[in-house]
mmCIF file of C-alpha atoms in Angstrom:
data_model
loop_
_atom_site.group_PDB
_atom_site.id
_atom_site.type_symbol
_atom_site.label_atom_id
_atom_site.label_comp_id
_atom_site.label_asym_id
_atom_site.label_seq_id
_atom_site.Cartn_x
_atom_site.Cartn_y
_atom_site.Cartn_z
ATOM 1 C CA UNK A 1 -24.351 -5.892 55.034
ATOM 2 C CA UNK A 2 -25.274 -3.793 52.019
ATOM 3 C CA UNK A 3 -28.980 -4.172 52.568
ATOM 4 C CA UNK A 4 -29.768 -1.210 54.724
ATOM 5 C CA UNK A 5 -28.317 1.189 55.023
ATOM 6 C CA UNK A 6 -17.548 14.826 58.298
ATOM 7 C CA UNK A 7 -14.830 15.379 60.971
ATOM 8 C CA UNK A 8 -14.991 18.976 62.318
ATOM 9 C CA UNK A 9 -11.879 21.190 62.507
ATOM 10 C CA UNK A 10 -8.385 19.795 62.068
ATOM 11 C CA UNK A 11 -8.065 16.082 62.236
ATOM 12 C CA UNK A 12 -6.085 14.893 65.227
ATOM 13 C CA UNK A 13 -3.275 12.496 64.509
ATOM 14 C CA UNK A 14 -4.309 9.070 65.736
ATOM 15 C CA UNK A 15 -1.950 6.439 66.967
ATOM 16 C CA UNK A 16 -2.621 2.778 67.267
ATOM 17 C CA UNK A 17 -3.356 2.038 70.850
ATOM 18 C CA UNK A 18 -3.866 -1.608 71.544
ATOM 19 C CA UNK A 19 -4.289 -3.430 74.793
ATOM 20 C CA UNK A 20 -3.153 -7.018 75.237
ATOM 21 C CA UNK A 21 -4.827 -9.383 77.631
ATOM 22 C CA UNK A 22 -2.580 -11.990 79.302
ATOM 23 C CA UNK A 23 -4.135 -14.239 81.807
ATOM 24 C CA UNK A 24 -1.343 -16.068 83.718
ATOM 25 C CA UNK A 25 -1.902 -18.729 86.287
ATOM 26 C CA UNK A 26 1.156 -20.345 87.803
ATOM 27 C CA UNK A 27 1.501 -23.981 86.809
ATOM 28 C CA UNK A 28 -1.855 -23.833 84.825
ATOM 29 C CA UNK A 29 -2.521 -23.613 81.125
ATOM 30 C CA UNK A 30 -3.818 -20.583 79.272
ATOM 31 C CA UNK A 31 -7.566 -20.681 79.068
ATOM 32 C CA UNK A 32 -9.864 -18.837 76.708
ATOM 33 C CA UNK A 33 -13.413 -19.011 77.916
ATOM 34 C CA UNK A 34 -16.279 -19.120 75.423
ATOM 35 C CA UNK A 35 -18.377 -15.974 75.485
ATOM 36 C CA UNK A 36 -21.391 -16.292 77.689
ATOM 37 C CA UNK A 37 -20.026 -19.306 79.477
ATOM 38 C CA UNK A 38 -17.591 -19.160 82.346
ATOM 39 C CA UNK A 39 -18.095 -15.429 82.958
ATOM 40 C CA UNK A 40 -20.216 -14.122 85.790
ATOM 41 C CA UNK A 41 -23.739 -13.331 84.712
ATOM 42 C CA UNK A 42 -24.561 -9.685 84.903
ATOM 43 C CA UNK A 43 -27.130 -8.614 87.404
ATOM 44 C CA UNK A 44 -30.314 -7.876 85.472
ATOM 45 C CA UNK A 45 -30.554 -4.551 87.169
ATOM 46 C CA UNK A 46 -27.162 -3.427 85.855
ATOM 47 C CA UNK A 47 -27.369 -1.607 82.596
ATOM 48 C CA UNK A 48 -25.907 -3.476 79.678
ATOM 49 C CA UNK A 49 -22.422 -2.363 79.058
ATOM 50 C CA UNK A 50 -21.727 -1.236 82.555
ATOM 51 C CA UNK A 51 -18.481 -2.289 84.200
ATOM 52 C CA UNK A 52 -15.170 -3.232 82.391
ATOM 53 C CA UNK A 53 -14.660 -5.422 79.432
ATOM 54 C CA UNK A 54 -11.463 -7.273 78.533
ATOM 55 C CA UNK A 55 -10.148 -6.142 75.181
ATOM 56 C CA UNK A 56 -9.601 -8.713 72.435
ATOM 57 C CA UNK A 57 -5.988 -9.612 71.642
ATOM 58 C CA UNK A 58 -4.301 -7.073 69.332
ATOM 59 C CA UNK A 59 -2.689 -9.787 67.262
ATOM 60 C CA UNK A 60 -4.450 -11.412 64.332
ATOM 61 C CA UNK A 61 -2.672 -14.650 65.291
ATOM 62 C CA UNK A 62 -2.193 -14.802 69.112
ATOM 63 C CA UNK A 63 -1.306 -18.468 68.918
ATOM 64 C CA UNK A 64 -0.831 -19.900 65.383
ATOM 65 C CA UNK A 65 0.535 -23.141 66.586
ATOM 66 C CA UNK A 66 -2.375 -23.571 68.986
ATOM 67 C CA UNK A 67 -4.937 -22.805 66.243
ATOM 68 C CA UNK A 68 -3.323 -25.313 63.879
ATOM 69 C CA UNK A 69 -3.252 -27.912 66.574
ATOM 70 C CA UNK A 70 -6.917 -27.337 67.397
ATOM 71 C CA UNK A 71 -7.928 -27.571 63.771
ATOM 72 C CA UNK A 72 -5.874 -30.736 63.245
ATOM 73 C CA UNK A 73 -8.191 -32.462 65.720
ATOM 74 C CA UNK A 74 -11.309 -31.531 63.707
ATOM 75 C CA UNK A 75 -12.994 -33.781 61.142
ATOM 76 C CA UNK A 76 -13.493 -32.343 57.681
ATOM 77 C CA UNK A 77 -17.164 -31.749 58.522
ATOM 78 C CA UNK A 78 -16.166 -29.855 61.679
ATOM 79 C CA UNK A 79 -13.690 -27.788 59.729
ATOM 80 C CA UNK A 80 -16.416 -26.943 57.175
ATOM 81 C CA UNK A 81 -18.710 -25.963 59.948
ATOM 82 C CA UNK A 82 -16.216 -23.309 61.138
ATOM 83 C CA UNK A 83 -16.400 -21.646 57.763
ATOM 84 C CA UNK A 84 -20.063 -20.818 58.052
ATOM 85 C CA UNK A 85 -21.912 -18.002 59.727
ATOM 86 C CA UNK A 86 -25.591 -18.647 59.396
ATOM 87 C CA UNK A 87 -28.423 -16.232 60.207
ATOM 88 C CA UNK A 88 -31.233 -16.868 62.630
ATOM 89 C CA UNK A 89 -34.069 -14.391 63.312
ATOM 90 C CA UNK A 90 -33.131 -12.346 66.363
ATOM 91 C CA UNK A 91 -36.688 -12.581 67.577
ATOM 92 C CA UNK A 92 -36.404 -16.393 67.757
ATOM 93 C CA UNK A 93 -32.665 -17.066 68.040
ATOM 94 C CA UNK A 94 -33.036 -20.534 69.454
ATOM 95 C CA UNK A 95 -34.351 -21.677 65.985
ATOM 96 C CA UNK A 96 -30.656 -22.185 65.186
ATOM 97 C CA UNK A 97 -29.952 -24.799 67.945
ATOM 98 C CA UNK A 98 -30.704 -27.841 65.695
ATOM 99 C CA UNK A 99 -28.580 -26.465 62.865
ATOM 100 C CA UNK A 100 -25.697 -25.624 65.194
ATOM 101 C CA UNK A 101 -25.653 -29.202 66.456
ATOM 102 C CA UNK A 102 -26.240 -30.965 63.208
ATOM 103 C CA UNK A 103 -23.819 -28.944 61.031
ATOM 104 C CA UNK A 104 -21.402 -28.005 63.898
ATOM 105 C CA UNK A 105 -21.569 -24.391 62.813
ATOM 106 C CA UNK A 106 -18.844 -21.960 63.764
ATOM 107 C CA UNK A 107 -20.872 -18.728 63.666
ATOM 108 C CA UNK A 108 -24.385 -17.384 64.077
ATOM 109 C CA UNK A 109 -25.658 -14.087 62.718
ATOM 110 C CA UNK A 110 -28.545 -12.480 64.657
ATOM 111 C CA UNK A 111 -30.626 -11.200 61.784
ATOM 112 C CA UNK A 112 -33.312 -8.508 61.857
ATOM 113 C CA UNK A 113 -34.165 -5.953 64.543
ATOM 114 C CA UNK A 114 -34.923 -6.377 68.192
ATOM 115 C CA UNK A 115 -35.970 -4.324 71.238
ATOM 116 C CA UNK A 116 -35.597 -7.254 73.613
ATOM 117 C CA UNK A 117 -33.888 -6.707 76.934
ATOM 118 C CA UNK A 118 -30.166 -7.443 77.425
ATOM 119 C CA UNK A 119 -31.039 -10.097 79.989
ATOM 120 C CA UNK A 120 -33.222 -12.056 77.552
ATOM 121 C CA UNK A 121 -30.757 -11.776 74.718
ATOM 122 C CA UNK A 122 -27.865 -12.821 76.929
ATOM 123 C CA UNK A 123 -29.844 -15.922 78.018
ATOM 124 C CA UNK A 124 -30.559 -16.911 74.437
ATOM 125 C CA UNK A 125 -26.952 -16.408 73.396
ATOM 126 C CA UNK A 126 -25.817 -18.558 76.248
ATOM 127 C CA UNK A 127 -28.136 -21.348 75.050
ATOM 128 C CA UNK A 128 -26.733 -20.983 71.488
ATOM 129 C CA UNK A 129 -23.175 -21.311 72.913
ATOM 130 C CA UNK A 130 -24.237 -24.389 74.925
ATOM 131 C CA UNK A 131 -25.443 -25.985 71.658
ATOM 132 C CA UNK A 132 -21.936 -25.686 70.225
ATOM 133 C CA UNK A 133 -20.136 -26.943 73.349
ATOM 134 C CA UNK A 134 -19.473 -30.433 71.834
ATOM 135 C CA UNK A 135 -16.819 -29.130 69.475
ATOM 136 C CA UNK A 136 -14.906 -27.312 72.191
ATOM 137 C CA UNK A 137 -15.060 -24.110 70.092
ATOM 138 C CA UNK A 138 -17.455 -21.360 70.943
ATOM 139 C CA UNK A 139 -19.690 -19.646 68.326
ATOM 140 C CA UNK A 140 -18.842 -16.291 66.796
ATOM 141 C CA UNK A 141 -22.066 -14.319 67.516
ATOM 142 C CA UNK A 142 -22.471 -11.501 64.960
ATOM 143 C CA UNK A 143 -24.764 -8.600 64.574
ATOM 144 C CA UNK A 144 -25.085 -5.500 62.389
ATOM 145 C CA UNK A 145 -24.689 -2.804 64.992
ATOM 146 C CA UNK A 146 -23.425 0.178 62.940
ATOM 147 C CA UNK A 147 -25.803 2.884 64.004
ATOM 148 C CA UNK A 148 -28.372 4.942 62.244
ATOM 149 C CA UNK A 149 -30.793 2.801 60.274
ATOM 150 C CA UNK A 150 -28.474 -0.189 60.629
ATOM 151 C CA UNK A 151 -28.811 -1.143 64.295
ATOM 152 C CA UNK A 152 -29.867 -4.699 65.073
ATOM 153 C CA UNK A 153 -30.322 -4.118 68.802
ATOM 154 C CA UNK A 154 -32.422 -1.277 70.071
ATOM 155 C CA UNK A 155 -34.631 -0.434 73.054
ATOM 156 C CA UNK A 156 -34.000 0.504 76.656
ATOM 157 C CA UNK A 157 -30.737 -1.462 76.906
ATOM 158 C CA UNK A 158 -29.429 -0.399 73.498
ATOM 159 C CA UNK A 159 -29.971 3.285 72.942
ATOM 160 C CA UNK A 160 -29.966 4.664 69.453
ATOM 161 C CA UNK A 161 -26.494 5.019 67.881
ATOM 162 C CA UNK A 162 -25.908 7.881 65.423
ATOM 163 C CA UNK A 163 -25.284 7.058 61.792
ATOM 164 C CA UNK A 164 -21.579 7.032 60.643
ATOM 165 C CA UNK A 165 -22.167 10.471 58.957
ATOM 166 C CA UNK A 166 -23.063 11.872 62.394
ATOM 167 C CA UNK A 167 -20.416 9.892 64.312
ATOM 168 C CA UNK A 168 -17.868 11.469 61.971
ATOM 169 C CA UNK A 169 -18.833 14.917 63.323
ATOM 170 C CA UNK A 170 -17.552 13.952 66.822
ATOM 171 C CA UNK A 171 -14.019 14.654 67.856
ATOM 172 C CA UNK A 172 -11.709 11.702 68.124
ATOM 173 C CA UNK A 173 -11.836 11.261 71.900
ATOM 174 C CA UNK A 174 -15.605 11.383 71.964
ATOM 175 C CA UNK A 175 -15.956 8.969 69.119
ATOM 176 C CA UNK A 176 -13.633 6.569 70.866
ATOM 177 C CA UNK A 177 -15.430 6.824 74.215
ATOM 178 C CA UNK A 178 -18.922 6.518 72.607
ATOM 179 C CA UNK A 179 -17.930 3.484 70.534
ATOM 180 C CA UNK A 180 -16.539 1.731 73.617
ATOM 181 C CA UNK A 181 -19.770 2.328 75.410
ATOM 182 C CA UNK A 182 -21.909 1.169 72.528
ATOM 183 C CA UNK A 183 -19.846 -1.931 72.000
ATOM 184 C CA UNK A 184 -19.678 -2.734 75.679
ATOM 185 C CA UNK A 185 -23.376 -3.337 75.562
ATOM 186 C CA UNK A 186 -22.797 -6.044 72.870
ATOM 187 C CA UNK A 187 -19.986 -7.602 74.852
ATOM 188 C CA UNK A 188 -22.178 -7.793 77.946
ATOM 189 C CA UNK A 189 -24.771 -10.095 76.244
ATOM 190 C CA UNK A 190 -22.278 -12.341 74.499
ATOM 191 C CA UNK A 191 -21.935 -10.792 71.020
ATOM 192 C CA UNK A 192 -18.349 -11.541 69.823
ATOM 193 C CA UNK A 193 -18.144 -9.834 66.441
ATOM 194 C CA UNK A 194 -19.856 -6.656 65.094
ATOM 195 C CA UNK A 195 -20.210 -6.437 61.285
ATOM 196 C CA UNK A 196 -18.940 -2.849 61.477
ATOM 197 C CA UNK A 197 -17.476 -0.351 60.786
ATOM 198 C CA UNK A 198 -18.300 0.648 57.235
ATOM 199 C CA UNK A 199 -15.059 1.668 55.513
ATOM 200 C CA UNK A 200 -16.720 2.647 52.211
ATOM 201 C CA UNK A 201 -16.060 6.198 50.936
ATOM 202 C CA UNK A 202 -19.054 7.834 49.254
ATOM 203 C CA UNK A 203 -17.924 10.719 47.131
ATOM 204 C CA UNK A 204 -19.849 13.913 47.487
ATOM 205 C CA UNK A 205 -20.712 13.788 43.739
ATOM 206 C CA UNK A 206 -22.437 10.442 44.404
ATOM 207 C CA UNK A 207 -24.021 10.932 47.837
ATOM 208 C CA UNK A 208 -27.568 9.656 48.114
ATOM 209 C CA UNK A 209 -27.415 8.175 44.542
ATOM 210 C CA UNK A 210 -25.407 5.449 46.262
ATOM 211 C CA UNK A 211 -28.221 3.217 47.534
ATOM 212 C CA UNK A 212 -26.404 0.756 49.838
ATOM 213 C CA UNK A 213 -24.236 3.293 51.736
ATOM 214 C CA UNK A 214 -24.809 6.895 50.986
ATOM 215 C CA UNK A 215 -28.622 6.432 50.881
ATOM 216 C CA UNK A 216 -28.490 5.495 54.567
ATOM 217 C CA UNK A 217 -25.558 7.792 55.746
ATOM 218 C CA UNK A 218 -23.466 4.767 56.589
ATOM 219 C CA UNK A 219 -20.150 6.271 55.498
ATOM 220 C CA UNK A 220 -17.685 8.102 57.704
ATOM 221 C CA UNK A 221 -16.737 10.514 54.988
ATOM 222 C CA UNK A 222 -16.836 11.657 51.368
ATOM 223 C CA UNK A 223 -13.006 11.621 51.099
ATOM 224 C CA UNK A 224 -10.576 8.939 52.169
ATOM 225 C CA UNK A 225 -8.371 10.588 54.775
ATOM 226 C CA UNK A 226 -10.940 11.621 57.440
ATOM 227 C CA UNK A 227 -12.911 8.412 56.868
ATOM 228 C CA UNK A 228 -9.732 6.437 57.409
ATOM 229 C CA UNK A 229 -8.984 8.251 60.702
ATOM 230 C CA UNK A 230 -12.545 7.591 62.004
ATOM 231 C CA UNK A 231 -12.497 3.933 60.943
ATOM 232 C CA UNK A 232 -9.168 3.388 62.802
ATOM 233 C CA UNK A 233 -10.628 5.005 65.985
ATOM 234 C CA UNK A 234 -13.706 2.930 65.882
ATOM 235 C CA UNK A 235 -11.820 -0.356 65.323
ATOM 236 C CA UNK A 236 -9.432 0.407 68.171
ATOM 237 C CA UNK A 237 -12.260 1.305 70.517
ATOM 238 C CA UNK A 238 -14.473 -1.607 69.445
ATOM 239 C CA UNK A 239 -11.815 -4.203 69.971
ATOM 240 C CA UNK A 240 -10.651 -2.508 73.197
ATOM 241 C CA UNK A 241 -14.193 -3.100 74.496
ATOM 242 C CA UNK A 242 -13.889 -6.842 73.651
ATOM 243 C CA UNK A 243 -15.761 -7.245 70.402
ATOM 244 C CA UNK A 244 -14.120 -8.062 67.043
ATOM 245 C CA UNK A 245 -14.428 -5.497 64.269
ATOM 246 C CA UNK A 246 -15.314 -6.084 60.671
ATOM 247 C CA UNK A 247 -14.303 -3.639 57.942
ATOM 248 C CA UNK A 248 -16.855 -3.518 55.037
ATOM 249 C CA UNK A 249 -17.441 -3.735 52.188
ATOM 250 C CA UNK A 250 -13.985 -4.407 50.571
ATOM 251 C CA UNK A 251 -12.868 -3.035 48.113
ATOM 252 C CA UNK A 252 -15.645 -0.443 48.564
ATOM 253 C CA UNK A 253 -19.328 0.091 47.808
ATOM 254 C CA UNK A 254 -19.343 3.866 47.869
ATOM 255 C CA UNK A 255 -19.441 4.353 44.087
ATOM 256 C CA UNK A 256 -21.979 1.830 43.010
ATOM 257 C CA UNK A 257 -25.512 2.881 41.938
ATOM 258 C CA UNK A 258 -27.480 -0.226 42.896
ATOM 259 C CA UNK A 259 -27.765 -2.299 46.092
ATOM 260 C CA UNK A 260 -26.293 -5.819 45.882
ATOM 261 C CA UNK A 261 -28.915 -7.190 48.348
ATOM 262 C CA UNK A 262 -31.893 -6.110 46.111
ATOM 263 C CA UNK A 263 -30.401 -5.767 42.603
ATOM 264 C CA UNK A 264 -27.976 -7.242 40.089
ATOM 265 C CA UNK A 265 -25.423 -5.087 38.240
ATOM 266 C CA UNK A 266 -23.657 -3.348 41.092
ATOM 267 C CA UNK A 267 -20.482 -2.119 39.435
ATOM 268 C CA UNK A 268 -17.577 0.125 40.186
ATOM 269 C CA UNK A 269 -15.623 1.103 37.094
ATOM 270 C CA UNK A 270 -13.133 3.303 39.030
ATOM 271 C CA UNK A 271 -11.545 1.339 41.801
ATOM 272 C CA UNK A 272 -7.972 0.092 41.237
ATOM 273 C CA UNK A 273 -5.443 -1.605 43.403
ATOM 274 C CA UNK A 274 -3.886 1.743 44.281
ATOM 275 C CA UNK A 275 -7.105 3.634 44.755
ATOM 276 C CA UNK A 276 -6.996 6.270 47.478
ATOM 277 C CA UNK A 277 -10.527 5.136 48.516
ATOM 278 C CA UNK A 278 -8.908 2.010 49.996
ATOM 279 C CA UNK A 279 -7.363 4.118 52.765
ATOM 280 C CA UNK A 280 -10.082 3.410 55.283
ATOM 281 C CA UNK A 281 -9.602 -0.311 54.796
ATOM 282 C CA UNK A 282 -5.737 0.009 55.107
ATOM 283 C CA UNK A 283 -6.059 2.184 58.226
ATOM 284 C CA UNK A 284 -8.524 -0.312 59.810
ATOM 285 C CA UNK A 285 -6.134 -3.203 59.031
ATOM 286 C CA UNK A 286 -3.302 -1.177 60.603
ATOM 287 C CA UNK A 287 -5.521 -0.625 63.671
ATOM 288 C CA UNK A 288 -5.787 -4.429 64.013
ATOM 289 C CA UNK A 289 -9.250 -5.170 62.659
ATOM 290 C CA UNK A 290 -10.010 -8.841 63.106
ATOM 291 C CA UNK A 291 -12.128 -9.159 59.974
ATOM 292 C CA UNK A 292 -12.853 -7.692 56.549
ATOM 293 C CA UNK A 293 -16.123 -8.323 54.645
ATOM 294 C CA UNK A 294 -16.036 -8.623 50.883
ATOM 295 C CA UNK A 295 -18.670 -6.953 48.748
ATOM 296 C CA UNK A 296 -20.742 -8.598 45.967
ATOM 297 C CA UNK A 297 -20.231 -5.852 43.410
ATOM 298 C CA UNK A 298 -18.098 -6.101 40.348
ATOM 299 C CA UNK A 299 -14.824 -4.186 39.918
ATOM 300 C CA UNK A 300 -13.662 -4.422 36.313
ATOM 301 C CA UNK A 301 -10.272 -2.869 36.866
ATOM 302 C CA UNK A 302 -9.528 -5.472 39.474
ATOM 303 C CA UNK A 303 -11.288 -8.433 38.003
ATOM 304 C CA UNK A 304 -13.612 -8.184 34.981
ATOM 305 C CA UNK A 305 -14.920 -11.696 35.296
ATOM 306 C CA UNK A 306 -16.245 -12.127 38.888
ATOM 307 C CA UNK A 307 -17.882 -10.244 41.634
ATOM 308 C CA UNK A 308 -15.544 -9.442 44.526
ATOM 309 C CA UNK A 309 -16.735 -12.331 46.728
ATOM 310 C CA UNK A 310 -15.821 -14.794 44.084
ATOM 311 C CA UNK A 311 -12.560 -13.087 42.923
ATOM 312 C CA UNK A 312 -9.213 -14.491 43.696
ATOM 313 C CA UNK A 313 -7.481 -11.370 42.432
ATOM 314 C CA UNK A 314 -9.456 -9.275 44.874
ATOM 315 C CA UNK A 315 -9.587 -11.454 47.940
ATOM 316 C CA UNK A 316 -6.168 -13.178 47.693
ATOM 317 C CA UNK A 317 -4.299 -10.908 45.342
ATOM 318 C CA UNK A 318 -5.301 -7.428 46.626
ATOM 319 C CA UNK A 319 -6.445 -7.990 50.179
ATOM 320 C CA UNK A 320 -4.245 -10.788 51.354
ATOM 321 C CA UNK A 321 -0.984 -10.225 49.257
ATOM 322 C CA UNK A 322 -0.878 -6.497 48.464
ATOM 323 C CA UNK A 323 -2.433 -5.178 51.621
ATOM 324 C CA UNK A 324 -1.050 -7.979 53.828
ATOM 325 C CA UNK A 325 -4.293 -8.785 55.637
ATOM 326 C CA UNK A 326 -4.133 -12.295 57.228
ATOM 327 C CA UNK A 327 -7.234 -12.009 59.462
ATOM 328 C CA UNK A 328 -10.804 -13.267 58.912
ATOM 329 C CA UNK A 329 -12.297 -12.613 55.507
ATOM 330 C CA UNK A 330 -16.163 -12.723 55.517
ATOM 331 C CA UNK A 331 -18.487 -12.591 52.687
ATOM 332 C CA UNK A 332 -21.420 -10.213 52.483
ATOM 333 C CA UNK A 333 -24.656 -12.037 52.491
ATOM 334 C CA UNK A 334 -24.600 -14.908 49.954
ATOM 335 C CA UNK A 335 -27.963 -16.361 50.906
ATOM 336 C CA UNK A 336 -30.760 -13.884 50.136
ATOM 337 C CA UNK A 337 -28.798 -11.283 48.156
ATOM 338 C CA UNK A 338 -30.119 -10.685 44.683
ATOM 339 C CA UNK A 339 -26.547 -10.157 43.387
ATOM 340 C CA UNK A 340 -25.772 -13.905 43.667
ATOM 341 C CA UNK A 341 -29.200 -15.296 42.955
ATOM 342 C CA UNK A 342 -28.179 -16.726 39.611
ATOM 343 C CA UNK A 343 -25.405 -18.823 41.261
ATOM 344 C CA UNK A 344 -26.355 -22.267 42.448
ATOM 345 C CA UNK A 345 -26.683 -22.125 46.266
ATOM 346 C CA UNK A 346 -23.992 -24.488 47.300
ATOM 347 C CA UNK A 347 -21.553 -23.135 44.766
ATOM 348 C CA UNK A 348 -21.775 -19.632 46.378
ATOM 349 C CA UNK A 349 -19.906 -20.852 49.468
ATOM 350 C CA UNK A 350 -17.491 -22.970 47.452
ATOM 351 C CA UNK A 351 -16.485 -20.164 45.163
ATOM 352 C CA UNK A 352 -16.032 -17.720 48.080
ATOM 353 C CA UNK A 353 -13.758 -20.152 49.971
ATOM 354 C CA UNK A 354 -11.856 -20.911 46.693
ATOM 355 C CA UNK A 355 -11.224 -17.219 46.160
ATOM 356 C CA UNK A 356 -9.603 -16.950 49.550
ATOM 357 C CA UNK A 357 -12.411 -16.159 51.872
ATOM 358 C CA UNK A 358 -12.838 -17.743 55.285
ATOM 359 C CA UNK A 359 -16.400 -17.380 56.422
ATOM 360 C CA UNK A 360 -19.355 -17.550 54.127
ATOM 361 C CA UNK A 361 -22.292 -15.625 55.521
ATOM 362 C CA UNK A 362 -26.017 -16.234 54.835
ATOM 363 C CA UNK A 363 -28.984 -14.685 56.597
ATOM 364 C CA UNK A 364 -30.994 -17.803 55.804
ATOM 365 C CA UNK A 365 -30.894 -20.619 58.357
ATOM 366 C CA UNK A 366 -31.958 -23.078 55.730
ATOM 367 C CA UNK A 367 -28.636 -22.587 53.809
ATOM 368 C CA UNK A 368 -26.677 -24.419 56.546
ATOM 369 C CA UNK A 369 -27.321 -27.848 55.066
ATOM 370 C CA UNK A 370 -26.670 -27.156 51.371
ATOM 371 C CA UNK A 371 -23.569 -25.145 52.082
ATOM 372 C CA UNK A 372 -22.162 -27.861 54.301
ATOM 373 C CA UNK A 373 -22.834 -30.579 51.733
ATOM 374 C CA UNK A 374 -21.301 -28.506 48.908
ATOM 375 C CA UNK A 375 -18.146 -27.629 50.800
ATOM 376 C CA UNK A 376 -17.553 -31.182 52.081
ATOM 377 C CA UNK A 377 -18.111 -32.592 48.649
ATOM 378 C CA UNK A 378 -15.765 -30.108 47.058
ATOM 379 C CA UNK A 379 -13.146 -30.820 49.663
ATOM 380 C CA UNK A 380 -13.370 -34.639 49.194
ATOM 381 C CA UNK A 381 -13.005 -34.257 45.436
ATOM 382 C CA UNK A 382 -10.072 -31.763 45.449
ATOM 383 C CA UNK A 383 -7.031 -31.917 47.707
ATOM 384 C CA UNK A 384 -6.233 -28.310 47.000
ATOM 385 C CA UNK A 385 -9.685 -27.180 47.982
ATOM 386 C CA UNK A 386 -9.380 -29.324 51.167
ATOM 387 C CA UNK A 387 -6.157 -27.516 51.961
ATOM 388 C CA UNK A 388 -8.049 -24.269 51.560
ATOM 389 C CA UNK A 389 -10.714 -25.389 53.954
ATOM 390 C CA UNK A 390 -8.020 -26.213 56.571
ATOM 391 C CA UNK A 391 -6.280 -22.889 56.069
ATOM 392 C CA UNK A 392 -9.506 -20.948 56.576
ATOM 393 C CA UNK A 393 -10.560 -23.103 59.483
ATOM 394 C CA UNK A 394 -7.233 -22.255 61.109
ATOM 395 C CA UNK A 395 -7.901 -18.481 60.611
ATOM 396 C CA UNK A 396 -11.324 -18.928 62.190
ATOM 397 C CA UNK A 397 -9.908 -20.610 65.173
ATOM 398 C CA UNK A 398 -7.240 -17.902 65.530
ATOM 399 C CA UNK A 399 -9.963 -15.291 65.634
ATOM 400 C CA UNK A 400 -11.764 -17.471 68.218
ATOM 401 C CA UNK A 401 -8.708 -17.599 70.393
ATOM 402 C CA UNK A 402 -8.516 -13.813 70.102
ATOM 403 C CA UNK A 403 -12.185 -13.457 71.073
ATOM 404 C CA UNK A 404 -12.011 -15.845 74.012
ATOM 405 C CA UNK A 405 -13.969 -18.637 72.198
ATOM 406 C CA UNK A 406 -11.386 -21.393 72.349
ATOM 407 C CA UNK A 407 -8.746 -22.636 74.678
ATOM 408 C CA UNK A 408 -5.251 -24.075 74.489
ATOM 409 C CA UNK A 409 -3.618 -26.514 76.825
ATOM 410 C CA UNK A 410 -5.146 -29.116 79.002
#
C-alpha cells in the first residue's frame, strides 16, 4: 500500500521461466488444498522457508470452466464476500474470525507489523482458514512484505529484507534466489498473496520528494527498463516459491508529491496510456503476475474525473483492454486512506467494482459489514452490476485455484 514506504553493470536478458504444478492421481479428481490445511505442519524447529514449495500455476486462468462452475453455486452474498479483502491486526489476527463467518469473506489482510514466530503465525492462519471452511473456498491471506521499511513480518523467522532500491543492486540470479527464500518463509506459514512488488518508477528528478515510494526507497529504479527487468525477476521468483504476486500501484505512484494514505490531491499530470513508466507493469504482467493493485491518485491524461481506483478508463480501458490483463485487480486501501475519505464508505467498494476491479481492500475490520451491504444492495438493484460481481468473483476463484485455495471435482 502507499502508506509506508539501481542494477549494476549490463542488464542480463531475462526470460520468463514458469513452472506448472500438475497433481495427477489415477481415477481421482484434481484437488487444490486450502493453504494451511491438508499440508503437513512444519516442525517448529525447522526454520520458516526451509524445504521445497510448490510454485503457483503460471496461468491466470488454470480452469476457467471450473471457476465459473464454483461461482455458480454461490449465493449473491457469498459472491460479494469473495470480492473483499479485509484487514485484521496481525498482533490479534483471530479478531477476524467472526467477520469471516458472518460475511463469508474471501480474503484477509494481515495489517501492521509483527515479530511473532513462524509457528504462532502459522497456527493463527490455520484458524482463519478453518473459519472460512464452510464456503469450500480458502481465504487469500495477504501481507505487505516488500522489504525495507515495508515489511509486515520481522524477527528471528523473518530476517530483514532490503528495500527495493537495494534489491535492485543485486545481480539477476541473486535477486531471484533471495526473493525465493524470502517468499518461502511466507508460504510456510500460509500466506497466499504478497502485496508486492512495487512497479512504480520514481524519476531521479523527483526522488525523495515522492512521499509514498521514493521517500522509502520502495522503487526498483529511476528509469523504466531496469525496474521492469527486476520486477519480472521478482514476480517469477515469488510465484515460483508458491505465493501470488501483486504489481502496485497501477498506473504508477512514482511522480506524485503527496501520499494517498495521508493526504488528498495526489496527482500525476504526466502519465499517458503509452507512458514508458508503465514498462514495469507490462513486464510483470508478461511474467505472469496474478494481481495488480490500483492506486488512489488522479491521472488527468487518463481520466480527469476520477481517481484511478474508481476509473473505468484506467482499470478496464487501460489495464484490461489495452494491456490485456485478465488477472486479479485489487484496490489500494479504501478504508482508512485519506484520499477516499470524502466518499461514502459503502460506495468506495461499489465504485471500485463498477470500474472493473475485483477485490476491494480495507485495512479496517469494521468495513466488512458496510461494504457487504452496499455491494449486495447495488447488485440487487442493477442486473449489470450483479453481472460485474459474478465476473469478479470468477476471477477471484481462478486465483484461488491457482493458489491452491479451491478444488474442482468430487
